[in-house]
Short mmCIF file of C-alpha atoms in Angstrom, two decimals:
data_model
loop_
_atom_site.label_atom_id
_atom_site.label_comp_id
_atom_site.label_asym_id
_atom_site.label_seq_id
_atom_site.Cartn_x
_atom_site.Cartn_y
_atom_site.Cartn_z
CA MET A 1 93.18 133.06 112.19
CA VAL A 2 96.16 131.50 110.87
CA THR A 3 98.94 133.47 109.49
CA SER A 4 99.98 133.14 105.54
CA THR A 5 103.80 133.69 105.67
CA ALA A 6 106.65 132.86 107.52
CA ALA A 7 107.87 136.82 107.79
CA ALA A 8 104.04 137.23 109.88
CA HIS A 9 104.40 134.21 111.77
CA LYS A 10 107.92 135.45 113.21
CA THR A 11 107.48 137.70 116.04
CA PRO A 12 109.50 139.15 119.01
CA GLN A 13 108.82 136.82 122.03
CA GLN A 14 110.38 135.61 125.31
CA GLN A 15 112.58 132.56 125.50
CA THR A 16 110.67 129.41 125.50
CA ARG A 17 111.23 125.94 127.68
CA VAL A 18 110.63 123.88 124.44
CA LEU A 19 110.41 124.37 120.63
CA ILE A 20 108.75 121.79 118.92
CA VAL A 21 109.23 121.40 115.06
CA GLY A 22 107.13 119.46 112.80
CA ASN A 23 104.60 119.57 110.36
CA TYR A 24 100.95 118.92 110.77
CA CYS A 25 99.13 116.11 108.57
CA HIS A 26 96.29 114.62 107.73
CA ASP A 27 96.10 111.09 108.33
CA VAL A 28 93.79 108.57 106.46
CA LEU A 29 93.28 105.34 106.67
CA MET A 30 92.13 103.25 103.61
CA GLN A 31 90.44 100.24 103.18
CA LYS A 32 89.98 98.76 99.52
CA ASP A 33 90.47 102.16 98.23
CA THR A 34 87.81 103.53 100.40
CA VAL A 35 88.32 106.38 103.24
CA LYS A 36 87.42 104.60 106.52
CA ALA A 37 88.70 107.51 108.80
CA GLU A 38 90.47 110.40 109.00
CA SER A 39 92.29 112.48 111.67
CA LEU A 40 94.73 115.06 112.41
CA GLY A 41 98.44 113.70 112.35
CA GLY A 42 101.43 114.60 112.58
CA ALA A 43 103.81 113.41 115.75
CA ALA A 44 103.65 117.80 116.38
CA SER A 45 100.47 117.30 117.80
CA PHE A 46 100.77 114.81 120.18
CA ILE A 47 103.62 115.87 121.95
CA SER A 48 102.12 119.62 121.89
CA ASN A 49 98.99 117.57 123.42
CA VAL A 50 101.70 116.44 125.96
CA VAL A 51 103.58 119.29 126.84
CA ASN A 52 100.55 121.21 127.27
CA GLY A 53 99.05 118.96 129.65
CA MET A 54 101.84 119.33 131.93
CA SER A 55 101.81 122.91 131.86
CA VAL A 56 105.18 123.52 130.23
CA SER A 57 105.68 126.65 127.89
CA CYS A 58 106.71 125.70 124.45
CA ASN A 59 106.41 127.30 120.88
CA LEU A 60 105.47 125.15 117.84
CA VAL A 61 106.50 125.79 114.39
CA SER A 62 104.47 124.00 111.27
CA LYS A 63 103.56 124.27 107.79
CA VAL A 64 100.25 123.42 106.75
CA GLY A 65 97.92 124.28 103.01
CA GLU A 66 95.42 126.71 102.82
CA ASP A 67 93.73 122.99 102.81
CA PHE A 68 94.24 122.12 106.33
CA LYS A 69 90.91 121.65 108.23
CA TYR A 70 91.42 121.44 112.05
CA PRO A 71 91.71 123.60 114.73
CA VAL A 72 94.79 123.40 116.70
CA ASP A 73 96.24 125.20 119.70
CA PHE A 74 99.84 126.15 117.96
CA THR A 75 98.93 128.45 115.28
CA PRO A 76 100.51 127.00 111.82
CA ILE A 77 102.32 128.70 108.84
CA VAL A 78 99.93 128.45 105.96
CA ILE A 79 101.92 128.28 102.34
CA PRO A 80 98.91 129.08 99.81
CA THR A 81 101.19 127.54 96.97
CA SER A 82 101.25 124.02 98.85
CA LYS A 83 98.91 121.22 100.46
CA THR A 84 98.79 120.36 103.95
CA THR A 85 101.09 116.70 104.31
CA VAL A 86 98.69 114.12 103.79
CA PHE A 87 99.19 109.97 104.85
CA HIS A 88 97.53 107.25 103.55
CA ALA A 89 97.54 103.91 105.60
CA TYR A 90 96.44 100.82 103.41
CA PHE A 91 95.39 97.93 105.19
CA ASP A 92 94.23 94.36 103.78
CA LEU A 93 91.97 93.76 107.40
CA ALA A 94 90.85 90.32 105.25
CA ILE A 95 94.46 88.66 105.81
CA HIS A 96 94.81 86.68 109.20
CA GLY A 97 92.47 89.47 110.72
CA ASN A 98 95.71 91.33 111.50
CA CYS A 99 95.97 94.86 109.75
CA HIS A 100 99.31 95.75 110.82
CA GLN A 101 101.08 93.18 109.31
CA ASP A 102 100.13 94.56 105.67
CA ARG A 103 100.32 97.98 106.18
CA VAL A 104 101.67 100.23 103.29
CA LEU A 105 101.95 103.71 104.23
CA LYS A 106 101.98 106.66 101.83
CA ARG A 107 102.77 110.28 101.68
CA VAL A 108 100.32 111.50 98.96
CA SER A 109 101.22 115.32 99.29
CA ALA A 110 104.13 117.21 101.16
CA CYS A 111 103.46 120.80 102.44
CA ASP A 112 107.03 122.80 102.31
CA PRO A 113 109.73 122.14 104.21
CA ILE A 114 110.35 123.95 107.47
CA ARG A 115 113.63 125.99 106.97
CA PRO A 116 116.12 127.63 109.11
CA SER A 117 114.22 130.87 108.72
CA ASP A 118 110.86 129.61 109.47
CA LEU A 119 112.63 129.33 113.38
CA PRO A 120 111.86 132.07 116.03
CA ASP A 121 114.94 134.05 116.73
CA ALA A 122 114.37 133.89 120.40
CA ARG A 123 116.43 131.20 122.25
CA SER A 124 114.71 128.05 123.23
CA LYS A 125 115.92 126.03 126.03
CA PHE A 126 114.61 122.42 124.54
CA GLY A 127 114.23 121.73 120.97
CA MET A 128 112.52 118.99 119.54
CA ALA A 129 112.68 117.94 115.64
CA VAL A 130 109.66 115.61 115.28
CA GLY A 131 109.33 115.79 111.51
CA VAL A 132 107.23 113.00 109.70
CA GLY A 133 107.07 113.82 106.18
CA GLY A 134 110.50 115.02 105.31
CA GLU A 135 109.98 118.60 106.57
CA ILE A 136 113.71 118.58 108.54
CA LEU A 137 115.71 119.69 106.75
CA PRO A 138 119.67 119.13 107.81
CA GLU A 139 120.05 122.89 108.04
CA THR A 140 117.11 123.30 110.01
CA LEU A 141 118.21 120.85 112.35
CA GLU A 142 121.68 122.62 112.37
CA ARG A 143 120.01 125.91 113.07
CA MET A 144 117.89 124.43 116.16
CA ILE A 145 121.09 123.05 117.35
CA GLU A 146 122.56 126.43 117.46
CA THR A 147 119.70 128.31 119.30
CA CYS A 148 118.39 125.59 121.59
CA ASP A 149 120.15 124.78 124.69
CA ALA A 150 119.39 120.88 124.15
CA VAL A 151 118.27 119.43 121.16
CA PHE A 152 115.98 115.90 121.08
CA VAL A 153 115.13 114.55 118.11
CA ASP A 154 112.90 111.72 116.63
CA ILE A 155 114.53 109.24 114.10
CA GLN A 156 111.60 108.98 111.95
CA ALA A 157 112.67 113.01 110.98
CA LEU A 158 116.25 111.83 109.62
CA ILE A 159 115.49 108.55 108.02
CA ARG A 160 112.14 108.12 106.07
CA VAL A 161 112.37 108.47 102.34
CA PHE A 162 109.24 108.70 99.85
CA ASP A 163 109.07 106.94 96.59
CA SER A 164 108.93 109.43 93.95
CA VAL A 165 106.16 107.52 92.09
CA ASP A 166 103.72 106.53 94.71
CA GLY A 167 104.98 108.65 98.10
CA THR A 168 105.50 105.16 99.56
CA VAL A 169 107.54 105.32 102.85
CA LYS A 170 110.90 103.54 103.43
CA LEU A 171 113.32 103.93 105.77
CA VAL A 172 117.19 104.39 105.25
CA LYS A 173 120.41 103.69 107.50
CA LEU A 174 121.14 106.72 109.65
CA GLU A 175 124.41 106.82 108.49
CA GLU A 176 123.48 107.05 104.78
CA THR A 177 121.51 110.77 105.44
CA GLU A 178 123.16 113.90 105.42
CA PHE A 179 121.86 113.85 109.17
CA TYR A 180 124.63 111.71 110.65
CA SER A 181 127.46 114.37 110.90
CA LEU A 182 124.90 116.25 113.54
CA LEU A 183 124.86 113.55 116.03
CA PRO A 184 127.49 114.44 118.36
CA ARG A 185 125.48 117.91 118.57
CA ILE A 186 121.86 116.39 119.61
CA GLU A 187 121.06 115.34 123.28
CA VAL A 188 118.72 112.96 122.83
CA LEU A 189 117.86 110.90 119.79
CA LYS A 190 114.67 108.61 119.93
CA ALA A 191 113.59 105.25 117.93
CA SER A 192 110.94 102.52 118.15
CA SER A 193 112.57 99.03 117.94
CA GLU A 194 111.68 98.78 114.52
CA GLU A 195 113.47 101.83 113.46
CA ALA A 196 116.44 100.99 115.71
CA VAL A 197 117.53 98.36 113.17
CA PHE A 198 118.79 101.37 111.01
CA MET A 199 121.40 102.68 112.95
CA ASP A 200 124.30 101.46 115.22
CA VAL A 201 123.18 101.63 118.30
CA GLU A 202 126.63 100.89 119.91
CA GLU A 203 128.23 103.53 117.55
CA VAL A 204 125.37 106.25 118.10
CA ARG A 205 125.25 106.06 121.74
CA LYS A 206 128.89 107.44 122.19
CA TRP A 207 127.60 110.76 120.71
CA CYS A 208 124.27 111.03 122.27
CA CYS A 209 122.05 109.34 124.50
CA VAL A 210 119.61 106.92 122.44
CA VAL A 211 116.16 105.77 123.96
CA VAL A 212 114.28 102.91 121.92
CA THR A 213 110.89 102.54 122.53
CA ASN A 214 109.16 98.70 122.79
CA GLY A 215 105.34 99.25 123.16
CA LYS A 216 104.19 97.36 126.46
CA GLU A 217 108.02 96.34 126.95
CA GLY A 218 108.52 100.00 128.31
CA CYS A 219 111.61 101.48 126.69
CA LYS A 220 115.64 101.19 127.21
CA VAL A 221 117.83 104.13 127.62
CA TYR A 222 121.55 103.65 125.73
CA TRP A 223 124.30 106.30 127.09
CA LYS A 224 128.16 106.14 126.23
CA ASP A 225 128.94 104.52 129.63
CA GLY A 226 125.83 102.69 130.34
CA GLU A 227 122.20 101.04 129.32
CA LEU A 228 119.16 101.06 131.66
CA GLY A 229 115.46 99.19 130.63
CA ILE A 230 112.64 101.75 131.71
CA PRO A 231 109.22 99.65 132.89
CA PRO A 232 106.27 100.05 131.17
CA PHE A 233 102.75 100.23 132.57
CA LEU A 234 99.56 98.13 132.25
CA ALA A 235 97.37 99.92 129.17
CA ASN A 236 94.16 98.46 127.69
CA GLN A 237 95.01 99.10 124.12
CA LYS A 238 92.54 100.70 121.68
CA ASP A 239 94.72 102.58 119.50
CA PRO A 240 98.51 102.69 118.82
CA THR A 241 98.80 105.72 117.09
CA GLY A 242 101.28 108.72 118.52
CA ALA A 243 102.22 106.46 121.34
CA GLY A 244 105.86 107.27 120.84
CA ASP A 245 105.34 110.65 120.11
CA SER A 246 102.95 110.82 123.42
CA PHE A 247 106.02 109.18 124.78
CA LEU A 248 109.02 112.06 123.65
CA GLY A 249 106.67 114.56 125.02
CA GLY A 250 106.13 112.92 128.19
CA PHE A 251 110.05 112.10 128.25
CA VAL A 252 110.92 115.87 127.52
CA ALA A 253 108.90 117.23 129.70
CA GLY A 254 109.92 115.48 132.88
CA LEU A 255 113.86 116.54 131.98
CA VAL A 256 112.25 120.46 131.73
CA GLN A 257 111.39 119.76 134.99
CA GLY A 258 114.16 118.66 136.31
CA LEU A 259 114.10 114.73 136.47
CA ALA A 260 117.07 112.42 136.06
CA VAL A 261 116.63 110.25 132.92
CA PRO A 262 115.13 107.33 134.14
CA ASP A 263 112.21 109.17 135.75
CA ALA A 264 111.68 111.24 132.63
CA ALA A 265 111.42 107.95 130.86
CA LEU A 266 109.04 106.72 132.94
CA LEU A 267 106.59 109.83 132.58
CA GLY A 268 107.32 109.40 128.93
CA ASN A 269 105.92 105.52 129.02
CA LEU A 270 103.35 106.83 131.36
CA PHE A 271 101.57 109.40 128.36
CA GLY A 272 102.33 106.78 126.00
CA SER A 273 100.03 104.03 127.81
CA LEU A 274 97.43 106.55 128.12
CA THR A 275 97.78 107.81 124.60
CA VAL A 276 97.18 103.81 123.26
CA GLU A 277 94.16 103.73 125.63
CA GLN A 278 91.89 106.48 123.53
CA ILE A 279 91.61 106.64 119.80
CA GLY A 280 93.30 109.34 117.78
CA LEU A 281 94.54 112.51 119.78
CA PRO A 282 94.13 111.91 123.26
CA LYS A 283 92.27 113.81 125.68
CA PHE A 284 93.82 113.69 129.18
CA ASP A 285 91.52 113.46 132.52
CA SER A 286 92.37 116.95 134.18
CA ARG A 287 92.51 115.46 137.40
CA LEU A 288 94.99 113.08 136.55
CA LEU A 289 96.98 115.27 134.64
CA GLN A 290 97.25 117.29 138.31
CA ARG A 291 97.86 114.20 140.20
CA VAL A 292 100.64 113.67 137.65
CA LYS A 293 101.84 117.14 137.92
CA ASP A 294 102.00 116.77 141.80
CA GLU A 295 103.92 113.95 141.51
CA VAL A 296 106.62 115.14 139.41
CA GLN A 297 106.89 117.92 141.43
CA ARG A 298 106.94 116.10 144.51
CA ARG A 299 110.05 113.88 143.11
CA LYS A 300 111.76 116.92 141.85
CA MET A 301 111.68 118.20 145.56
CA GLN A 302 113.69 114.84 146.82
CA PHE A 303 116.56 116.32 144.75
CA LEU A 304 116.99 119.85 144.94
CA HIS A 305 119.92 119.20 147.20
CA CYS A 306 121.37 117.62 143.76
CA GLU A 307 123.89 119.95 142.36
CA ARG A 308 123.88 119.36 138.84
CA SER A 309 123.37 121.26 135.44
CA GLU A 310 119.97 122.31 134.76
CA TYR A 311 121.08 120.83 131.09
CA GLU A 312 123.10 117.79 132.69
CA LEU A 313 121.45 114.58 132.00
CA GLU A 314 121.47 112.22 135.10
CA PHE A 315 121.47 108.91 133.78
CA LEU A 316 121.94 106.37 136.95
CA LYS A 317 118.50 105.10 138.36
CA PRO A 318 117.99 107.58 141.63
CA ASP A 319 116.90 106.30 144.85
CA GLY A 320 113.32 105.63 144.87
CA HIS A 321 112.75 105.29 141.33
CA GLU A 322 110.44 102.00 141.50
CA GLN A 323 108.50 104.09 144.00
CA PHE A 324 107.84 106.80 141.24
CA HIS A 325 106.99 104.02 139.20
CA ALA A 326 104.00 102.96 141.84
CA SER A 327 102.81 106.57 142.15
CA LEU A 328 102.53 107.23 138.72
CA GLY A 329 100.59 104.06 138.07
CA ALA A 330 98.27 105.16 141.12
CA ALA A 331 97.73 108.41 139.63
CA LYS A 332 96.69 106.47 136.31
CA SER A 333 94.22 104.79 138.09
CA THR A 334 92.29 107.79 138.70
CA PRO A 335 88.87 107.37 137.56
CA PRO A 336 88.20 109.76 134.47
CA PHE A 337 85.31 111.86 134.37
CA SER A 338 84.07 110.59 130.88
CA ILE A 339 86.11 109.12 127.98
CA GLN A 340 84.18 107.46 125.22
CA ALA A 341 86.24 105.50 123.14
CA ARG A 342 85.65 102.29 121.11
CA PRO A 343 87.97 100.31 118.77
CA TRP A 344 87.47 100.29 114.73
CA THR A 345 86.24 96.93 113.37
CA PRO A 346 85.46 96.29 109.76
CA SER A 347 82.32 95.57 110.63
CA ASN A 348 81.49 99.34 111.82
CA SER A 349 79.84 101.24 108.90
CA PRO A 350 81.52 104.74 107.76
CA LYS A 351 78.43 106.55 109.57
CA GLU A 352 78.76 104.43 112.74
CA THR A 353 82.62 105.39 112.60
CA GLU A 354 82.17 109.01 112.50
CA GLN A 355 80.25 108.88 115.86
CA THR A 356 83.21 108.51 117.65
CA PRO A 357 85.37 111.64 117.93
CA ILE A 358 88.87 112.39 118.17
CA PRO A 359 88.91 115.01 120.82
CA HIS A 360 90.57 118.10 121.11
CA TYR A 361 91.70 119.13 118.06
CA THR A 362 89.26 118.29 115.80
CA ALA A 363 86.91 120.06 113.67
CA GLN A 364 85.68 117.32 111.50
CA ALA A 365 86.44 114.30 113.99
CA LYS A 366 86.26 110.67 112.75
CA LEU A 367 88.43 107.69 114.01
CA LEU A 368 91.85 107.01 113.08
CA ALA A 369 92.08 103.12 114.51
CA ASN A 370 95.71 102.62 113.69
CA SER A 371 98.62 103.79 113.85
CA VAL A 372 101.10 105.65 110.92
CA TYR A 373 103.77 106.18 112.83
CA GLU A 374 104.62 103.25 115.37
CA GLU A 375 104.41 100.22 113.65
CA PRO A 376 106.77 98.42 111.22
CA ILE A 377 106.89 99.53 107.88
CA GLN A 378 108.12 98.79 104.19
CA THR A 379 111.72 99.07 103.85
CA VAL A 380 114.31 99.51 101.05
CA GLU A 381 114.86 96.67 98.94
CA GLY A 382 118.29 95.38 99.63
CA LYS A 383 118.77 97.36 102.92
CA PRO A 384 118.42 95.39 106.41
#
């Protein structure tokens, strides 16, 4: 049974390794004003899926309305007076056969924001601010900074704005937001390559680590004194939905377990590649997860002799980094039990589309074919 008030949600609890903060959403794919697909959305759903898969203890704070329709592993706060956040992604699939170029993303409803009082009283070792619909407030991020030993932020939680008439998603420069002054107090800021142009990376890297993901090119890590490219993993892409979110989940899971930043970024790239190979929220094969956890543990054991704080980020590429990349790639090649996934095409009828389930979280499983997070979206006129 879901809780209906924030007060009921906050119960005494032990310190958790990871606190994930961001609302669950309903994602809807539209074509010519017709609903073609639906699924559970929100960066928090993808991130918690990865963190759970890596057996890292975590807590999740999310708000939904009474209309929320998906079973989830982490109970959200239900707001009786609000609807669940809903995004509509509009595509003209007939133009050039490329639905990514002509997408318009709209927030058609928004649940209440997550406030400082909604956060657990217990301290967390790692906090993740991963809002998608404007639910992360500056004061909420500040509270996370106060109660978490290290905070990781997805830039989309900071720079998204929404048209007051139709909810169209636009991006603004990071320096124009109320979050800008908090950057020196966070540990890592993650952005896609499309989002990265809305900040001065050279300036922000002076205050915190910046990680920029770039799909099949892997990612790049920037810090005050250097930068490093992290190689990708080959993937047969079926659906890019949530790839960046899964990356961030894998990245933090690696850091929690003691990996250096370059190795943790490899783990992030691995989970991003696994995510694009399935449709919607991915279901990770248990044998694959065990092999990945074994490789991470083996890698961690190689550096037990290193003297550094549990929360001190190690940016230099450690010896054996390439071998770790190869071992994770080998783990990925583990044959799965059975994963049925197929890309959505305009020729599929709605009835056929609904026959492909999104595993693990969905009650009314439907296929979502295109990302509402990882592809370029409309920018504010007059701004780069």
